[in-house]
Amino acid sequence: MNEINTASDLENPSIDTLKEIYSHQDRECWLCKEYASKLEAGKELKEEELWHFTNCIMAWEKVSQGHIIVEQPLEKAA
């Protein structure tokens, strides 16, 4: 697989980039599944559908790649 995660791809991903990333993600989101099927059928997504598809896929990509820093809990004072 070619490297598809360039900075510009991640900031403003194309539909093709989104479909490629989604195809490699192992997760369940019934909305994304519906939207991916719609795209495969050659249909266009409405603005709110595209917003969800983009944000859900890219958020999952960041989480699965470990790009999100999780704060460590503070230790209790003695």
Tab-separated table of N, CA and C in Angstrom:
chain	number	residue	atom	x	y	z
A	1	MET	N	0.839	-1.181	0.000
A	1	MET	CA	0.000	0.000	0.000
A	1	MET	C	0.881	1.240	0.000
A	2	ASN	N	0.524	2.232	-0.799
A	2	ASN	CA	1.254	3.486	-0.817
A	2	ASN	C	0.928	4.287	0.423
A	3	GLU	N	1.856	5.136	0.829
A	3	GLU	CA	1.621	6.002	1.988
A	3	GLU	C	0.603	7.062	1.584
A	4	ILE	N	-0.554	7.065	2.233
A	4	ILE	CA	-1.610	8.011	1.868
A	4	ILE	C	-1.818	9.090	2.910
A	5	ASN	N	-1.129	8.988	4.033
A	5	ASN	CA	-1.369	9.912	5.124
A	5	ASN	C	-0.405	11.086	5.131
A	6	THR	N	-0.415	11.880	4.062
A	6	THR	CA	0.387	13.091	4.059
A	6	THR	C	-0.364	14.151	4.845
A	7	ALA	N	0.316	15.210	5.236
A	7	ALA	CA	-0.310	16.253	6.049
A	7	ALA	C	-1.533	16.838	5.349
A	8	SER	N	-1.438	17.124	4.050
A	8	SER	CA	-2.580	17.712	3.353
A	8	SER	C	-3.735	16.728	3.228
A	9	ASP	N	-3.422	15.429	3.073
A	9	ASP	CA	-4.480	14.420	3.014
A	9	ASP	C	-5.261	14.369	4.315
A	10	LEU	N	-4.564	14.520	5.420
A	10	LEU	CA	-5.222	14.428	6.717
A	10	LEU	C	-5.989	15.697	7.061
A	11	GLU	N	-5.580	16.832	6.525
A	11	GLU	CA	-6.270	18.081	6.803
A	11	GLU	C	-7.523	18.228	5.950
A	12	ASN	N	-7.432	17.897	4.690
A	12	ASN	CA	-8.557	18.007	3.753
A	12	ASN	C	-8.600	16.766	2.872
A	13	PRO	N	-9.012	15.635	3.449
A	13	PRO	CA	-8.972	14.395	2.668
A	13	PRO	C	-10.014	14.386	1.546
A	14	SER	N	-9.619	13.812	0.429
A	14	SER	CA	-10.546	13.644	-0.692
A	14	SER	C	-11.459	12.452	-0.392
A	15	ILE	N	-12.511	12.313	-1.155
A	15	ILE	CA	-13.417	11.167	-1.001
A	15	ILE	C	-12.640	9.870	-1.216
A	16	ASP	N	-11.753	9.851	-2.211
A	16	ASP	CA	-10.959	8.646	-2.469
A	16	ASP	C	-10.064	8.309	-1.280
A	17	THR	N	-9.463	9.320	-0.670
A	17	THR	CA	-8.619	9.103	0.509
A	17	THR	C	-9.464	8.565	1.659
A	18	LEU	N	-10.629	9.146	1.869
A	18	LEU	CA	-11.517	8.679	2.938
A	18	LEU	C	-11.928	7.231	2.729
A	19	LYS	N	-12.291	6.885	1.490
A	19	LYS	CA	-12.685	5.501	1.200
A	19	LYS	C	-11.528	4.543	1.433
A	20	GLU	N	-10.321	4.943	1.066
A	20	GLU	CA	-9.135	4.099	1.265
A	20	GLU	C	-8.872	3.892	2.750
A	21	ILE	N	-8.892	4.964	3.518
A	21	ILE	CA	-8.655	4.854	4.962
A	21	ILE	C	-9.735	3.998	5.605
A	22	TYR	N	-10.997	4.253	5.263
A	22	TYR	CA	-12.118	3.509	5.831
A	22	TYR	C	-11.998	2.013	5.543
A	23	SER	N	-11.528	1.672	4.354
A	23	SER	CA	-11.428	0.260	3.973
A	23	SER	C	-10.426	-0.507	4.825
A	24	HIS	N	-9.506	0.196	5.472
A	24	HIS	CA	-8.489	-0.448	6.306
A	24	HIS	C	-8.802	-0.379	7.798
A	25	GLN	N	-9.886	0.279	8.142
A	25	GLN	CA	-10.244	0.401	9.554
A	25	GLN	C	-11.111	-0.776	9.973
A	26	ASP	N	-10.818	-1.313	11.144
A	26	ASP	CA	-11.581	-2.441	11.677
A	26	ASP	C	-12.440	-1.925	12.823
A	27	ARG	N	-13.634	-1.463	12.495
A	27	ARG	CA	-14.537	-0.882	13.484
A	27	ARG	C	-15.956	-0.921	12.953
A	28	GLU	N	-16.889	-0.555	13.803
A	28	GLU	CA	-18.281	-0.521	13.376
A	28	GLU	C	-18.886	0.845	13.641
A	29	CYS	N	-19.340	1.470	12.607
A	29	CYS	CA	-20.131	2.693	12.692
A	29	CYS	C	-21.194	2.532	11.614
A	30	TRP	N	-22.427	2.375	12.036
A	30	TRP	CA	-23.473	2.098	11.054
A	30	TRP	C	-23.650	3.251	10.078
A	31	LEU	N	-23.384	4.481	10.506
A	31	LEU	CA	-23.503	5.609	9.583
A	31	LEU	C	-22.407	5.557	8.521
A	32	CYS	N	-21.172	5.338	8.957
A	32	CYS	CA	-20.072	5.257	7.990
A	32	CYS	C	-20.286	4.102	7.014
A	33	LYS	N	-20.778	2.991	7.521
A	33	LYS	CA	-21.046	1.838	6.654
A	33	LYS	C	-22.082	2.217	5.588
A	34	GLU	N	-23.133	2.906	6.009
A	34	GLU	CA	-24.177	3.347	5.077
A	34	GLU	C	-23.610	4.326	4.050
A	35	TYR	N	-22.790	5.279	4.510
A	35	TYR	CA	-22.229	6.284	3.610
A	35	TYR	C	-21.224	5.672	2.641
A	36	ALA	N	-20.441	4.719	3.103
A	36	ALA	CA	-19.483	4.039	2.223
A	36	ALA	C	-20.235	3.275	1.128
A	37	SER	N	-21.340	2.627	1.497
A	37	SER	CA	-22.167	1.913	0.509
A	37	SER	C	-22.738	2.880	-0.513
A	38	LYS	N	-23.166	4.031	-0.036
A	38	LYS	CA	-23.715	5.062	-0.915
A	38	LYS	C	-22.653	5.519	-1.924
A	39	LEU	N	-21.431	5.749	-1.434
A	39	LEU	CA	-20.342	6.171	-2.321
A	39	LEU	C	-19.990	5.090	-3.334
A	40	GLU	N	-19.976	3.840	-2.895
A	40	GLU	CA	-19.673	2.722	-3.794
A	40	GLU	C	-20.729	2.590	-4.887
A	41	ALA	N	-21.953	3.010	-4.580
A	41	ALA	CA	-23.035	2.963	-5.565
A	41	ALA	C	-22.987	4.164	-6.514
A	42	GLY	N	-21.977	5.029	-6.339
A	42	GLY	CA	-21.825	6.180	-7.220
A	42	GLY	C	-22.654	7.387	-6.829
A	43	LYS	N	-23.229	7.366	-5.627
A	43	LYS	CA	-24.039	8.490	-5.167
A	43	LYS	C	-23.165	9.474	-4.404
A	44	GLU	N	-23.625	10.707	-4.334
A	44	GLU	CA	-22.915	11.733	-3.578
A	44	GLU	C	-23.500	11.814	-2.180
A	45	LEU	N	-22.662	12.223	-1.240
A	45	LEU	CA	-23.119	12.400	0.135
A	45	LEU	C	-23.604	13.832	0.329
A	46	LYS	N	-24.624	13.978	1.164
A	46	LYS	CA	-25.085	15.305	1.547
A	46	LYS	C	-24.014	15.919	2.453
A	47	GLU	N	-24.104	17.207	2.659
A	47	GLU	CA	-23.101	17.915	3.457
A	47	GLU	C	-22.949	17.324	4.856
A	48	GLU	N	-24.058	17.053	5.536
A	48	GLU	CA	-23.977	16.505	6.894
A	48	GLU	C	-23.471	15.065	6.901
A	49	GLU	N	-23.759	14.308	5.853
A	49	GLU	CA	-23.241	12.944	5.743
A	49	GLU	C	-21.727	12.964	5.535
A	50	LEU	N	-21.275	13.847	4.651
A	50	LEU	CA	-19.848	13.983	4.387
A	50	LEU	C	-19.117	14.451	5.642
A	51	TRP	N	-19.730	15.361	6.408
A	51	TRP	CA	-19.116	15.839	7.644
A	51	TRP	C	-18.898	14.671	8.609
A	52	HIS	N	-19.935	13.849	8.817
A	52	HIS	CA	-19.801	12.713	9.724
A	52	HIS	C	-18.762	11.724	9.198
A	53	PHE	N	-18.865	11.364	7.938
A	53	PHE	CA	-17.960	10.383	7.338
A	53	PHE	C	-16.508	10.829	7.501
A	54	THR	N	-16.230	12.079	7.177
A	54	THR	CA	-14.874	12.609	7.289
A	54	THR	C	-14.388	12.614	8.725
A	55	ASN	N	-15.166	13.190	9.623
A	55	ASN	CA	-14.729	13.332	11.011
A	55	ASN	C	-14.640	12.008	11.741
A	56	CYS	N	-15.551	11.105	11.494
A	56	CYS	CA	-15.535	9.804	12.151
A	56	CYS	C	-14.316	8.993	11.694
A	57	ILE	N	-14.080	8.966	10.410
A	57	ILE	CA	-12.943	8.211	9.863
A	57	ILE	C	-11.624	8.795	10.342
A	58	MET	N	-11.485	10.110	10.269
A	58	MET	CA	-10.216	10.728	10.640
A	58	MET	C	-9.975	10.651	12.152
A	59	ALA	N	-11.022	10.764	12.950
A	59	ALA	CA	-10.861	10.622	14.398
A	59	ALA	C	-10.425	9.208	14.739
A	60	TRP	N	-11.058	8.222	14.105
A	60	TRP	CA	-10.674	6.835	14.362
A	60	TRP	C	-9.237	6.576	13.915
A	61	GLU	N	-8.854	7.168	12.804
A	61	GLU	CA	-7.495	6.999	12.303
A	61	GLU	C	-6.488	7.541	13.312
A	62	LYS	N	-6.766	8.697	13.884
A	62	LYS	CA	-5.855	9.281	14.873
A	62	LYS	C	-5.804	8.430	16.132
A	63	VAL	N	-6.945	7.947	16.585
A	63	VAL	CA	-6.984	7.114	17.786
A	63	VAL	C	-6.252	5.802	17.551
A	64	SER	N	-6.506	5.167	16.436
A	64	SER	CA	-5.895	3.871	16.164
A	64	SER	C	-4.390	3.973	15.912
A	65	GLN	N	-3.926	5.126	15.477
A	65	GLN	CA	-2.492	5.329	15.235
A	65	GLN	C	-1.776	5.844	16.471
A	66	GLY	N	-2.531	6.114	17.539
A	66	GLY	CA	-1.924	6.576	18.778
A	66	GLY	C	-1.496	8.027	18.762
A	67	HIS	N	-2.141	8.848	17.929
A	67	HIS	CA	-1.779	10.254	17.853
A	67	HIS	C	-2.442	11.102	18.929
A	68	ILE	N	-3.369	10.541	19.652
A	68	ILE	CA	-4.047	11.305	20.691
A	68	ILE	C	-3.356	11.027	22.022
A	69	ILE	N	-2.997	12.082	22.687
A	69	ILE	CA	-2.317	11.955	23.970
A	69	ILE	C	-3.375	11.861	25.064
A	70	VAL	N	-3.300	10.805	25.831
A	70	VAL	CA	-4.237	10.608	26.926
A	70	VAL	C	-3.551	11.060	28.203
A	71	GLU	N	-4.225	11.930	28.939
A	71	GLU	CA	-3.635	12.410	30.177
A	71	GLU	C	-3.590	11.285	31.192
A	72	GLN	N	-2.494	11.232	31.917
A	72	GLN	CA	-2.329	10.240	32.965
A	72	GLN	C	-2.994	10.758	34.242
A	73	PRO	N	-3.663	9.893	34.985
A	73	PRO	CA	-4.292	10.345	36.231
A	73	PRO	C	-3.229	10.764	37.241
A	74	LEU	N	-3.586	11.763	38.017
A	74	LEU	CA	-2.668	12.236	39.064
A	74	LEU	C	-2.640	11.230	40.197
A	75	GLU	N	-1.457	11.091	40.793
A	75	GLU	CA	-1.348	10.194	41.938
A	75	GLU	C	-1.947	10.891	43.147
A	76	LYS	N	-2.536	10.096	44.044
A	76	LYS	CA	-3.126	10.663	45.250
A	76	LYS	C	-2.016	11.168	46.178
A	77	ALA	N	-2.309	12.270	46.821
A	77	ALA	CA	-1.349	12.813	47.792
A	77	ALA	C	-1.314	11.915	49.026
A	78	ALA	N	-0.158	11.811	49.643
A	78	ALA	CA	-0.008	10.963	50.827
A	78	ALA	C	-0.674	11.547	52.033
